[in-house]
Short mmCIF file of C-alpha atoms and ligand atoms in Angstrom, two decimals:
data_model
loop_
_atom_site.label_atom_id
_atom_site.label_comp_id
_atom_site.label_asym_id
_atom_site.label_seq_id
_atom_site.Cartn_x
_atom_site.Cartn_y
_atom_site.Cartn_z
CA UNK A 1 55.06 54.27 -50.33
CA UNK A 2 51.83 53.98 -48.40
CA UNK A 3 50.85 50.70 -46.85
CA UNK A 4 48.23 49.84 -49.41
CA UNK A 5 50.71 50.36 -52.22
CA UNK A 6 53.07 47.80 -50.30
CA UNK A 7 50.44 45.20 -50.03
CA UNK A 8 49.72 45.66 -53.69
CA UNK A 9 53.31 45.40 -54.79
CA UNK A 10 53.90 42.11 -52.73
CA UNK A 11 50.70 40.59 -53.95
CA UNK A 12 51.83 41.28 -57.44
CA UNK A 13 55.11 39.63 -56.74
CA UNK A 14 53.47 36.67 -55.29
CA UNK A 15 51.13 36.44 -58.43
CA UNK A 16 54.14 36.22 -60.63
CA UNK A 17 54.55 32.69 -59.20
CA UNK A 18 51.19 31.76 -60.28
CA UNK A 19 51.91 33.00 -63.77
CA UNK A 20 55.31 31.30 -64.26
CA UNK A 21 55.15 27.90 -65.89
CA UNK A 22 58.21 26.45 -64.13
CA UNK A 23 59.23 27.79 -60.77
CA UNK A 24 62.98 27.71 -60.64
CA UNK A 25 65.55 29.83 -58.75
CA UNK A 26 65.37 32.68 -61.37
CA UNK A 27 61.64 32.98 -60.77
CA UNK A 28 62.15 32.89 -56.97
CA UNK A 29 65.01 35.54 -57.01
CA UNK A 30 63.08 37.97 -59.15
CA UNK A 31 59.93 37.61 -57.00
CA UNK A 32 62.11 38.31 -53.93
CA UNK A 33 63.80 41.20 -55.49
CA UNK A 34 60.36 42.80 -56.17
CA UNK A 35 59.26 42.11 -52.71
CA UNK A 36 62.36 43.45 -50.82
CA UNK A 37 62.39 46.50 -52.97
CA UNK A 38 58.82 47.28 -51.84
CA UNK A 39 59.55 46.77 -48.22
CA UNK A 40 62.59 48.92 -48.44
CA UNK A 41 60.54 51.61 -50.17
CA UNK A 42 58.04 51.33 -47.29
CA UNK A 43 60.85 52.02 -44.82
CA UNK A 44 61.18 48.61 -43.36
CA UNK A 45 64.67 48.19 -41.84
CA UNK A 46 67.15 46.80 -44.27
CA UNK A 47 68.58 44.18 -42.09
CA UNK A 48 65.03 42.83 -41.40
CA UNK A 49 64.48 42.83 -45.31
CA UNK A 50 67.69 40.84 -45.73
CA UNK A 51 66.55 38.22 -43.13
CA UNK A 52 63.30 37.78 -44.71
CA UNK A 53 65.01 37.22 -48.15
CA UNK A 54 67.39 34.58 -46.65
CA UNK A 55 64.64 32.89 -44.59
CA UNK A 56 62.45 32.33 -47.68
CA UNK A 57 65.33 31.18 -49.78
CA UNK A 58 66.31 28.74 -47.12
CA UNK A 59 62.83 27.02 -47.28
CA UNK A 60 63.19 26.08 -50.83
CA UNK A 61 66.08 23.88 -52.06
CA UNK A 62 65.64 23.55 -55.89
CA UNK A 63 68.32 20.81 -56.18
CA UNK A 64 66.97 18.47 -53.57
CA UNK A 65 63.37 19.19 -53.87
CA UNK A 66 61.29 16.25 -55.26
CA UNK A 67 59.41 17.19 -58.41
CA UNK A 68 55.73 17.50 -57.88
CA UNK A 69 56.02 19.21 -54.43
CA UNK A 70 53.98 22.41 -54.52
CA UNK A 71 56.88 24.90 -54.61
CA UNK A 72 54.50 27.83 -55.46
CA UNK A 73 52.46 27.11 -52.26
CA UNK A 74 55.64 26.52 -50.20
CA UNK A 75 57.09 29.95 -51.19
CA UNK A 76 53.84 31.81 -50.71
CA UNK A 77 53.59 30.31 -47.26
CA UNK A 78 57.15 31.15 -46.42
CA UNK A 79 56.53 34.70 -47.75
CA UNK A 80 53.60 35.20 -45.48
CA UNK A 81 55.33 33.73 -42.46
CA UNK A 82 58.42 35.97 -42.80
CA UNK A 83 55.93 39.05 -43.07
CA UNK A 84 54.27 38.01 -39.98
CA UNK A 85 57.62 37.60 -38.30
CA UNK A 86 58.63 41.17 -39.38
CA UNK A 87 55.88 42.48 -37.14
CA UNK A 88 55.26 39.83 -34.57
CA UNK A 89 57.67 39.78 -31.59
CA UNK A 90 56.36 36.47 -30.41
CA UNK A 91 55.21 37.62 -27.12
CA UNK A 92 51.76 37.33 -25.89
CA UNK A 93 49.95 40.73 -25.48
CA UNK A 94 49.15 41.97 -22.03
CA UNK A 95 45.44 41.93 -21.04
CA UNK A 96 43.69 43.47 -18.08
CA UNK A 97 42.14 41.47 -15.25
CA UNK A 98 38.48 42.06 -14.33
CA UNK A 99 37.51 43.13 -10.92
CA UNK A 100 40.94 44.78 -9.97
CA UNK A 101 42.64 47.91 -10.75
CA UNK A 102 44.82 47.67 -13.89
CA UNK A 103 47.03 50.67 -14.29
CA UNK A 104 48.15 51.54 -17.85
CA UNK A 105 50.70 54.16 -18.37
CA UNK A 106 51.37 55.73 -21.80
CA UNK A 107 54.64 56.84 -22.95
CA UNK A 108 56.11 58.46 -26.12
CA UNK A 109 57.25 61.60 -27.71
CA UNK A 110 55.37 64.86 -27.94
CA UNK A 111 52.78 64.73 -30.75
CA UNK A 112 52.94 61.00 -31.20
CA UNK A 113 49.35 60.82 -30.35
CA UNK A 114 49.43 59.79 -26.63
CA UNK A 115 46.53 61.97 -25.25
CA UNK A 116 44.29 61.08 -28.24
CA UNK A 117 45.10 57.46 -27.93
CA UNK A 118 44.54 57.35 -24.16
CA UNK A 119 40.93 58.31 -24.90
CA UNK A 120 40.57 55.87 -27.49
CA UNK A 121 41.70 52.96 -25.26
CA UNK A 122 39.52 54.33 -22.54
CA UNK A 123 36.62 54.47 -24.71
CA UNK A 124 37.22 50.95 -26.03
CA UNK A 125 37.23 49.58 -22.47
CA UNK A 126 34.27 51.53 -21.35
CA UNK A 127 32.21 50.20 -24.28
CA UNK A 128 33.10 46.65 -23.08
CA UNK A 129 31.85 47.61 -19.52
CA UNK A 130 35.07 48.07 -17.79
CA UNK A 131 34.84 50.84 -15.19
CA UNK A 132 37.56 52.96 -16.84
CA UNK A 133 39.15 56.46 -16.06
CA UNK A 134 41.86 58.78 -17.34
CA UNK A 135 44.65 60.74 -15.59
CA UNK A 136 46.51 63.62 -17.00
CA UNK A 137 50.08 63.59 -15.68
CA UNK A 138 51.29 65.92 -18.42
CA UNK A 139 52.32 69.26 -16.78
CA UNK A 140 54.95 70.00 -19.37
CA UNK A 141 52.73 71.05 -22.20
CA UNK A 142 50.38 73.99 -21.80
CA UNK A 143 46.63 73.04 -22.15
CA UNK A 144 47.40 69.27 -21.81
CA UNK A 145 44.91 68.93 -18.99
CA UNK A 146 42.24 70.83 -20.94
CA UNK A 147 42.81 68.50 -24.03
CA UNK A 148 42.25 65.40 -21.91
CA UNK A 149 39.44 66.88 -20.08
CA UNK A 150 37.68 67.79 -23.18
CA UNK A 151 38.15 64.31 -24.80
CA UNK A 152 37.11 62.51 -21.67
CA UNK A 153 34.12 64.74 -21.05
CA UNK A 154 33.03 64.07 -24.61
CA UNK A 155 33.15 60.36 -24.06
CA UNK A 156 31.82 60.46 -20.63
CA UNK A 157 34.92 59.03 -19.09
CA UNK A 158 35.81 60.14 -15.36
CA UNK A 159 39.16 61.96 -15.12
CA UNK A 160 41.70 63.38 -12.81
CA UNK A 161 44.21 66.24 -13.23
CA UNK A 162 45.26 69.58 -11.83
CA UNK A 163 45.78 73.05 -13.15
CA UNK A 164 48.01 74.22 -10.11
CA UNK A 165 50.04 71.05 -9.32
CA UNK A 166 53.29 71.13 -11.33
CA UNK A 167 54.82 67.93 -10.33
CA UNK A 168 53.45 65.15 -12.78
CA UNK A 169 54.61 62.37 -10.22
CA UNK A 170 52.41 63.88 -7.57
CA UNK A 171 49.30 64.09 -9.80
CA UNK A 172 49.74 60.59 -11.26
CA UNK A 173 50.09 59.15 -7.69
CA UNK A 174 47.09 61.07 -6.30
CA UNK A 175 44.98 60.15 -9.28
CA UNK A 176 45.73 56.43 -9.22
CA UNK A 177 45.18 56.25 -5.42
CA UNK A 178 41.70 58.07 -5.75
CA UNK A 179 40.56 55.99 -8.68
CA UNK A 180 41.75 52.64 -6.82
CA UNK A 181 39.71 53.57 -3.95
CA UNK A 182 36.80 53.97 -6.09
CA UNK A 183 37.25 50.52 -7.60
CA UNK A 184 38.17 51.50 -11.12
CA UNK A 185 39.44 48.63 -13.21
CA UNK A 186 41.14 50.53 -16.01
CA UNK A 187 43.07 53.25 -14.88
CA UNK A 188 44.91 55.08 -17.72
CA UNK A 189 47.85 57.57 -16.90
CA UNK A 190 48.75 60.02 -19.80
CA UNK A 191 52.32 61.47 -19.52
CA UNK A 192 54.01 64.27 -21.12
CA UNK A 193 56.44 64.05 -24.07
CA UNK A 194 59.19 65.89 -25.41
CA UNK A 195 60.33 66.83 -28.93
CA UNK A 196 63.12 64.29 -28.82
CA UNK A 197 64.09 61.55 -26.55
CA UNK A 198 65.88 63.69 -23.85
CA UNK A 199 67.16 62.76 -20.40
CA UNK A 200 64.66 65.01 -18.80
CA UNK A 201 61.79 63.10 -20.40
CA UNK A 202 63.12 59.75 -19.44
CA UNK A 203 63.75 60.87 -15.83
CA UNK A 204 60.24 62.06 -15.43
CA UNK A 205 58.91 58.93 -17.05
CA UNK A 206 60.78 56.68 -14.64
CA UNK A 207 59.38 58.76 -11.49
CA UNK A 208 55.88 58.55 -12.74
CA UNK A 209 56.37 54.76 -13.32
CA UNK A 210 57.87 54.23 -9.96
CA UNK A 211 55.08 56.11 -8.29
CA UNK A 212 52.13 54.40 -10.00
CA UNK A 213 53.70 50.95 -10.65
CA UNK A 214 51.91 50.32 -13.86
CA UNK A 215 50.73 46.90 -15.05
CA UNK A 216 51.20 47.83 -18.69
CA UNK A 217 53.46 50.45 -20.13
CA UNK A 218 52.08 51.37 -23.69
CA UNK A 219 54.50 53.02 -25.99
CA UNK A 220 52.81 55.22 -28.56
CA UNK A 221 54.67 55.47 -31.89
CA UNK A 222 53.93 57.88 -34.66
CA UNK A 223 53.81 55.96 -37.97
CA UNK A 224 54.58 58.92 -39.97
CA UNK A 225 58.31 59.26 -38.82
CA UNK A 226 59.43 56.32 -41.02
CA UNK A 227 62.92 54.90 -40.36
CA UNK A 228 63.52 56.95 -37.19
CA UNK A 229 61.01 54.80 -35.42
CA UNK A 230 63.52 52.11 -34.88
CA UNK A 231 66.11 54.15 -32.76
CA UNK A 232 63.38 55.77 -30.83
CA UNK A 233 61.62 52.50 -29.89
CA UNK A 234 64.96 51.11 -28.71
CA UNK A 235 65.69 54.18 -26.55
CA UNK A 236 62.32 53.93 -24.88
CA UNK A 237 62.59 50.17 -24.23
CA UNK A 238 65.88 50.68 -22.69
CA UNK A 239 64.67 53.18 -20.15
CA UNK A 240 61.31 51.99 -19.19
CA UNK A 241 59.57 48.57 -19.27
CA UNK A 242 57.51 48.97 -22.49
CA UNK A 243 55.14 46.11 -22.67
CA UNK A 244 52.90 46.92 -25.67
CA UNK A 245 52.94 49.27 -28.52
CA UNK A 246 50.19 51.42 -30.29
CA UNK A 247 51.02 52.70 -33.67
CA UNK A 248 49.24 56.02 -34.50
CA UNK A 249 48.41 57.76 -37.79
CA UNK A 250 48.47 54.60 -39.88
CA UNK A 251 45.77 56.36 -41.88
CA UNK A 252 46.20 58.49 -44.80
CA UNK A 253 49.86 58.59 -46.25
CA UNK A 254 51.95 57.15 -43.50
CA UNK A 255 54.42 54.83 -44.89
CA UNK A 256 54.10 52.50 -41.87
CA UNK A 257 56.69 50.04 -42.74
CA UNK A 258 59.20 51.69 -40.38
CA UNK A 259 56.95 51.78 -37.54
CA UNK A 260 55.63 48.27 -38.08
CA UNK A 261 59.10 46.77 -38.19
CA UNK A 262 60.49 48.82 -35.28
CA UNK A 263 58.27 46.76 -33.05
CA UNK A 264 60.97 44.21 -33.36
CA UNK A 265 63.19 46.47 -31.36
CA UNK A 266 60.74 46.74 -28.57
CA UNK A 267 60.02 43.07 -28.32
CA UNK A 268 56.50 44.11 -27.41
CA UNK A 269 53.27 43.35 -29.34
CA UNK A 270 51.28 45.88 -31.12
CA UNK A 271 48.05 45.94 -29.48
CA UNK A 272 45.97 48.49 -31.31
CA UNK A 273 46.49 50.98 -34.30
CA UNK A 274 45.19 54.40 -34.69
CA UNK A 275 43.70 55.35 -38.09
CA UNK A 276 42.42 58.80 -37.59
CA UNK A 277 41.82 61.52 -35.23
CA UNK A 278 38.38 60.51 -33.97
CA UNK A 279 37.58 58.42 -30.99
CA UNK A 280 36.62 55.24 -32.86
CA UNK A 281 39.49 55.52 -35.45
CA UNK A 282 41.09 52.66 -33.54
CA UNK A 283 41.52 49.05 -34.34
CA UNK A 284 42.69 46.12 -32.33
CA UNK A 285 45.78 44.73 -33.86
CA UNK A 286 46.25 41.12 -34.72
CA UNK A 287 49.20 40.39 -36.91
CA UNK A 288 48.12 37.56 -39.23
CA UNK A 289 44.74 39.18 -40.09
CA UNK A 290 46.69 42.44 -40.52
CA UNK A 291 49.02 40.92 -43.17
CA UNK A 292 46.15 38.99 -44.97
CA UNK A 293 44.29 42.20 -45.26
CA UNK A 294 47.42 44.03 -46.45
CA UNK A 295 47.82 41.41 -49.22
CA UNK A 296 44.28 41.77 -50.20
CA UNK A 297 43.26 38.39 -48.97
CA UNK A 298 40.75 39.73 -46.66
CA UNK A 299 40.33 38.99 -43.03
CA UNK A 300 38.43 35.66 -43.60
CA UNK A 301 38.65 34.87 -39.95
CA UNK A 302 37.27 38.18 -38.86
CA UNK A 303 34.37 37.67 -41.32
CA UNK A 304 33.55 34.32 -40.06
CA UNK A 305 33.68 35.60 -36.45
CA UNK A 306 31.16 38.31 -37.37
CA UNK A 307 28.91 35.84 -39.28
CA UNK A 308 29.06 33.51 -36.41
CA UNK A 309 28.20 36.30 -34.05
CA UNK A 310 24.88 36.60 -36.06
CA UNK A 311 23.93 32.92 -35.23
CA UNK A 312 22.60 32.56 -38.82
CA UNK A 313 23.23 28.89 -38.69
CA UNK A 314 20.55 28.72 -35.89
CA UNK A 315 18.25 30.32 -38.23
CA UNK A 316 17.10 27.07 -39.76
CA UNK A 317 13.67 28.41 -40.62
CA UNK A 318 15.15 31.11 -42.92
CA UNK A 319 17.56 28.70 -44.47
CA UNK A 320 14.76 26.26 -45.09
CA UNK A 321 12.71 28.86 -46.78
CA UNK A 322 15.50 30.08 -48.95
CA UNK A 323 16.22 26.37 -50.18
CA UNK A 324 12.65 26.57 -51.53
CA UNK A 325 13.14 29.95 -52.90
CA UNK A 326 10.86 31.75 -50.42
CA UNK A 327 11.54 35.21 -49.16
CA UNK A 328 9.00 37.36 -47.39
CA UNK A 329 9.01 41.10 -46.43
CA UNK A 330 9.69 39.97 -42.86
CA UNK A 331 12.69 37.97 -43.98
CA UNK A 332 14.01 41.06 -45.55
CA UNK A 333 13.40 43.07 -42.53
CA UNK A 334 15.27 40.67 -40.50
CA UNK A 335 18.13 40.67 -42.90
CA UNK A 336 18.45 44.48 -42.71
CA UNK A 337 18.35 44.03 -38.86
CA UNK A 338 21.31 41.71 -39.22
CA UNK A 339 23.29 44.07 -41.36
CA UNK A 340 22.68 46.84 -38.81
CA UNK A 341 23.77 44.35 -36.00
CA UNK A 342 26.90 43.51 -37.83
CA UNK A 343 28.00 47.14 -37.56
CA UNK A 344 29.20 49.67 -40.06
CA UNK A 345 28.86 48.42 -43.47
CA UNK A 346 32.43 49.38 -44.49
CA UNK A 347 33.81 47.44 -41.66
CA UNK A 348 32.33 44.39 -42.94
CA UNK A 349 33.14 44.97 -46.64
CA UNK A 350 36.80 45.55 -45.52
CA UNK A 351 36.79 41.94 -44.17
CA UNK A 352 35.99 40.57 -47.55
CA UNK A 353 39.00 39.71 -49.68
CA UNK A 354 39.69 42.23 -52.23
CA UNK A 355 38.32 45.19 -50.50
CA UNK A 356 40.50 47.80 -48.76
CA UNK A 357 39.04 49.34 -45.77
CA UNK A 358 38.75 52.46 -47.90
CA UNK A 359 36.09 50.86 -49.95
CA UNK A 360 33.28 52.78 -48.57
CA UNK A 361 34.01 56.28 -47.28
CA UNK A 362 32.49 57.03 -43.82
CA UNK A 363 30.04 59.50 -45.50
CA UNK A 364 28.64 56.72 -47.79
CA UNK A 365 28.46 54.33 -45.01
CA UNK A 366 26.30 56.55 -42.88
CA UNK A 367 24.18 57.18 -45.84
CA UNK A 368 23.70 53.54 -46.62
CA UNK A 369 22.68 52.86 -42.76
CA UNK A 370 20.27 55.65 -42.87
CA UNK A 371 18.73 54.38 -45.99
CA UNK A 372 18.37 50.96 -44.43
CA UNK A 373 16.93 52.53 -41.29
CA UNK A 374 14.33 54.31 -43.37
CA UNK A 375 13.32 51.18 -45.29
CA UNK A 376 12.83 49.35 -41.92
CA UNK A 377 10.59 52.28 -40.76
CA UNK A 378 8.37 51.61 -43.69
CA UNK A 379 8.05 48.02 -42.95
CA UNK A 380 7.33 48.81 -39.33
CA UNK A 381 3.91 50.11 -40.65
CA UNK A 382 3.05 46.89 -42.40
CA UNK A 383 0.82 44.18 -40.72
CA UNK A 384 1.77 40.69 -39.97
CA UNK A 385 -0.22 39.41 -43.00
CA UNK A 386 1.70 41.51 -45.33
CA UNK A 387 5.26 40.78 -43.85
CA UNK A 388 4.53 37.12 -43.82
CA UNK A 389 2.87 36.67 -47.14
CA UNK A 390 4.74 34.51 -49.73
CA UNK A 391 3.68 37.13 -52.23
CA UNK A 392 3.93 40.41 -50.18
CA UNK A 393 4.63 42.62 -53.16
CA UNK A 394 1.61 41.40 -55.01
CA UNK A 395 -0.55 42.01 -52.11
CA UNK A 396 0.22 45.66 -52.21
CA UNK A 397 0.03 45.89 -55.94
CA UNK A 398 -3.47 44.53 -55.85
CA UNK A 399 -4.73 46.86 -53.25
CA UNK A 400 -3.14 50.47 -53.53
CA UNK A 401 -4.89 51.36 -50.37
CA UNK A 402 -2.38 49.34 -48.58
CA UNK A 403 0.43 51.30 -50.02
CA UNK A 404 -1.16 54.52 -48.92
CA UNK A 405 -1.70 53.20 -45.38
CA UNK A 406 1.83 52.21 -45.10
CA UNK A 407 3.07 55.58 -46.43
CA UNK A 408 0.91 57.44 -43.97
CA UNK A 409 1.83 55.32 -41.08
CA UNK A 410 5.66 55.71 -41.72
CA UNK A 411 5.50 59.28 -42.88
CA UNK A 412 6.96 58.79 -46.32
CA UNK A 413 5.72 59.14 -49.87
CA UNK A 414 3.71 56.46 -51.82
CA UNK A 415 6.63 56.39 -54.10
CA UNK A 416 9.09 55.44 -51.45
CA UNK A 417 7.00 52.51 -50.37
CA UNK A 418 6.70 51.37 -54.09
CA UNK A 419 10.48 51.69 -54.28
CA UNK A 420 10.89 49.39 -51.31
CA UNK A 421 8.53 46.92 -52.73
CA UNK A 422 10.40 46.88 -56.01
CA UNK A 423 13.75 46.40 -54.07
CA UNK A 424 12.04 43.60 -52.29
CA UNK A 425 10.86 41.87 -55.48
CA UNK A 426 14.43 41.82 -56.70
CA UNK A 427 15.71 40.36 -53.53
CA UNK A 428 12.95 37.79 -53.74
CA UNK A 429 13.66 36.93 -57.52
CA UNK A 430 17.45 36.51 -56.58
CA UNK A 431 16.34 34.15 -53.69
CA UNK A 432 14.16 32.06 -55.87
CA UNK A 433 17.12 31.59 -58.36
CA UNK A 434 19.65 30.92 -55.50
CA UNK A 435 17.17 28.46 -54.04
CA UNK A 436 17.51 26.51 -57.26
CA UNK A 437 21.25 26.21 -57.15
CA UNK A 438 21.57 22.92 -55.34
CA UNK A 439 23.60 22.78 -52.02
CA UNK A 440 24.20 26.59 -51.99
CA UNK A 441 23.17 26.86 -48.44
CA UNK A 442 24.69 23.75 -47.22
CA UNK A 443 26.48 24.52 -43.93
CA UNK A 444 28.86 27.40 -43.88
CA UNK A 445 30.69 26.39 -47.00
CA UNK A 446 28.38 28.29 -49.19
CA UNK A 447 30.84 29.07 -51.87
CA UNK A 448 32.69 25.77 -52.03
CA UNK A 449 29.62 24.20 -53.39
CA UNK A 450 29.13 26.40 -56.40
CA UNK A 451 30.74 25.79 -59.82
CA UNK A 452 31.99 28.31 -62.29
CA UNK A 453 28.71 28.72 -64.35
CA UNK A 454 26.62 28.69 -61.16
CA UNK A 455 28.88 31.67 -59.96
CA UNK A 456 28.38 33.51 -63.05
CA UNK A 457 24.61 33.25 -62.65
CA UNK A 458 24.78 34.24 -58.97
CA UNK A 459 26.97 37.23 -59.90
CA UNK A 460 24.43 38.48 -62.51
CA UNK A 461 21.65 38.10 -59.94
CA UNK A 462 23.49 39.94 -57.28
CA UNK A 463 24.22 42.60 -59.56
CA UNK A 464 20.59 43.20 -60.36
CA UNK A 465 19.66 42.99 -56.83
CA UNK A 466 22.15 45.42 -55.58
CA UNK A 467 21.61 49.17 -55.29
CA UNK A 468 23.18 50.50 -58.39
CA UNK A 469 25.18 53.14 -56.40
CA UNK A 470 26.74 50.49 -54.23
CA UNK A 471 27.36 48.37 -57.34
CA UNK A 472 29.22 51.23 -58.83
CA UNK A 473 31.40 51.88 -55.78
CA UNK A 474 32.41 48.10 -56.04
CA UNK A 475 33.79 48.63 -59.59
CA UNK A 476 30.82 47.57 -61.41
CA UNK A 477 29.87 44.05 -62.35
CA UNK A 478 33.49 43.39 -63.04
CA UNK A 479 34.47 44.20 -59.43
CA UNK A 480 31.59 42.23 -58.19
CA UNK A 481 32.74 39.15 -60.01
CA UNK A 482 36.28 39.57 -58.91
CA UNK A 483 35.17 39.65 -55.36
CA UNK A 484 32.98 36.59 -55.55
CA UNK A 485 35.96 34.82 -57.29
CA UNK A 486 38.26 35.79 -54.53
CA UNK A 487 35.77 34.95 -51.93
CA UNK A 488 35.32 31.55 -53.41
CA UNK A 489 39.07 31.09 -53.45
CA UNK A 490 39.10 32.20 -49.88
CA UNK A 491 36.61 29.52 -48.84
CA UNK A 492 38.00 26.87 -50.94
CA UNK A 493 41.66 26.83 -51.91
CA UNK A 494 44.19 28.94 -53.56
CA UNK A 495 46.23 31.65 -51.82
CA UNK A 496 43.43 32.76 -49.67
CA UNK A 497 42.55 29.35 -48.73
CA UNK A 498 46.03 28.64 -47.50
CA UNK A 499 46.14 31.90 -45.49
CA UNK A 500 42.78 31.10 -44.10
CA UNK A 501 44.31 27.91 -43.00
CA UNK A 502 47.03 29.51 -41.36
CA UNK A 503 45.07 32.04 -39.47
CA UNK A 504 44.23 31.93 -35.84
CA UNK A 505 46.51 32.50 -32.82
P1 LIG N 601 50.66 63.70 -27.64
O1 LIG N 601 51.38 64.95 -27.61
O2 LIG N 601 51.36 62.39 -27.64
O3 LIG N 601 49.70 63.62 -26.54
O4 LIG N 601 49.66 63.64 -28.96
P2 LIG N 601 48.16 64.27 -29.21
O5 LIG N 601 47.37 63.02 -28.61
O6 LIG N 601 48.11 65.53 -28.76
O7 LIG N 601 48.19 64.14 -30.93
C1 LIG N 601 48.94 65.06 -31.65
C2 LIG N 601 48.09 65.05 -33.01
O8 LIG N 601 48.05 64.03 -33.56
C3 LIG N 601 46.84 65.58 -32.79
O9 LIG N 601 46.52 66.60 -33.71
C4 LIG N 601 45.87 64.34 -32.98
O10 LIG N 601 44.64 64.68 -33.55
C5 LIG N 601 46.76 63.59 -33.94
N1 LIG N 601 46.59 62.18 -33.95
C6 LIG N 601 46.68 61.20 -33.00
N2 LIG N 601 46.47 60.08 -33.37
C7 LIG N 601 46.11 59.99 -34.77
C8 LIG N 601 45.81 59.00 -35.81
O11 LIG N 601 45.68 57.79 -35.42
N3 LIG N 601 45.50 59.59 -36.97
C9 LIG N 601 45.70 60.83 -37.32
N4 LIG N 601 45.48 61.18 -38.58
N5 LIG N 601 46.09 61.76 -36.43
C10 LIG N 601 46.18 61.41 -35.19
MG1 LIG N 602 49.41 64.66 -24.84
#
């Protein structure tokens, strides 16, 4: 069973609590049975599953418990906590120190994804302005150096390796020395693997480790090998001082449960997961948001972070205007800019409860971004008067010459400018309606202040305003309503609210 299915099954088991009129031992047992079956099917270790079951049961004592206590909530909280415990070893993740060399050594079996992941990690740090480099200490696999060289060159990351030197220990030591002298901050050493955990591999691993004295040893684990992860992780941990784990291939059809729960054996936190072959198919891993997302509750925390990054609260002027139902072409332009700043569409969408990360495929996402860019190009050819008018669209309708001028200026057809204006009119109409809903824009608690019928109205407005293609992908109006409802719960109370409250490290 793939991870998404696991999430769905657990969520549905948890829902059974909400549907039950009385929550007694039978209800709890049958819910736990469903959850445990799903975990086992996803390859989670049977002992861990048993522990989860016992721990959840221990929280609730039906005989002793006073009536009126919120059992439902207590059980859901206990399940959530236990799921977190399955993955979280309770150890703080290592983090590099600025301004000094941080040597990171990769270990793992052949084919687990070490070389790919080395580049992903290097790229991650380089983007954050760390002085980063790669060393290929794999002389076992033919073409290993070429593979790393190719990856590193593509990502413009300095690298070190050799076609002639056969001793990985020598290469590793030389590379680290060279890059330390050059004041590199992140020095990543890729090592060779074997098909299984053999003595010769561990011997080599130890020698390299002794030679470079790593600040962090990252064990790379392939999610697709299921239950076998556990023994493998244990073997590596025994031989070398594994400090962090990266799980690869958590995309596609990996069961994942085996890998995720094997982390308990390493007593080391998962720091990243690999979700594809490309350099940016790589996500920082945080347990609680991961479980929330798995259960379809969305990563409320992540979403709030992103929104806060935008400093929308500082934009008092816009909020004031919106309150009065005003929305100019320039406001729309700035909103598009914000969306672009927030990064890939699908990333944002996947943070919203009820959306999997597969909501928008990459192709669609690029398409949406390109469309947005094109619309902004058109608006770039408008003048201040047009952008700031309270009735921007009317200005254009009254004077078709303006449309022609903008079309010429931005190199698009008149028709496209008209389409943009009609899109804008829909937005503006929606803002007018929303401005009428009292308190909608009060503070960050937008959704808390809205009641059921206002929500309905808002949904309908949103549906009208949205690009029909995107609406379709969201599952039509029903899907949209569902999302808004979940979002409301997420911000207010219910399951999502509970988890939101528990979030944070
Ligand atoms: P190494 O032998 O441990 O260095 O493994 P490689 O980095 O050479 O990777 C082995 C294969 O796994 C390659 O085909 C990679 O493209 C693929 N791979 C690595 N990470 C991921 C991932 O997160 N998802 C998927 N789908 N493939 C991956
Ligand atoms: Mg390799």
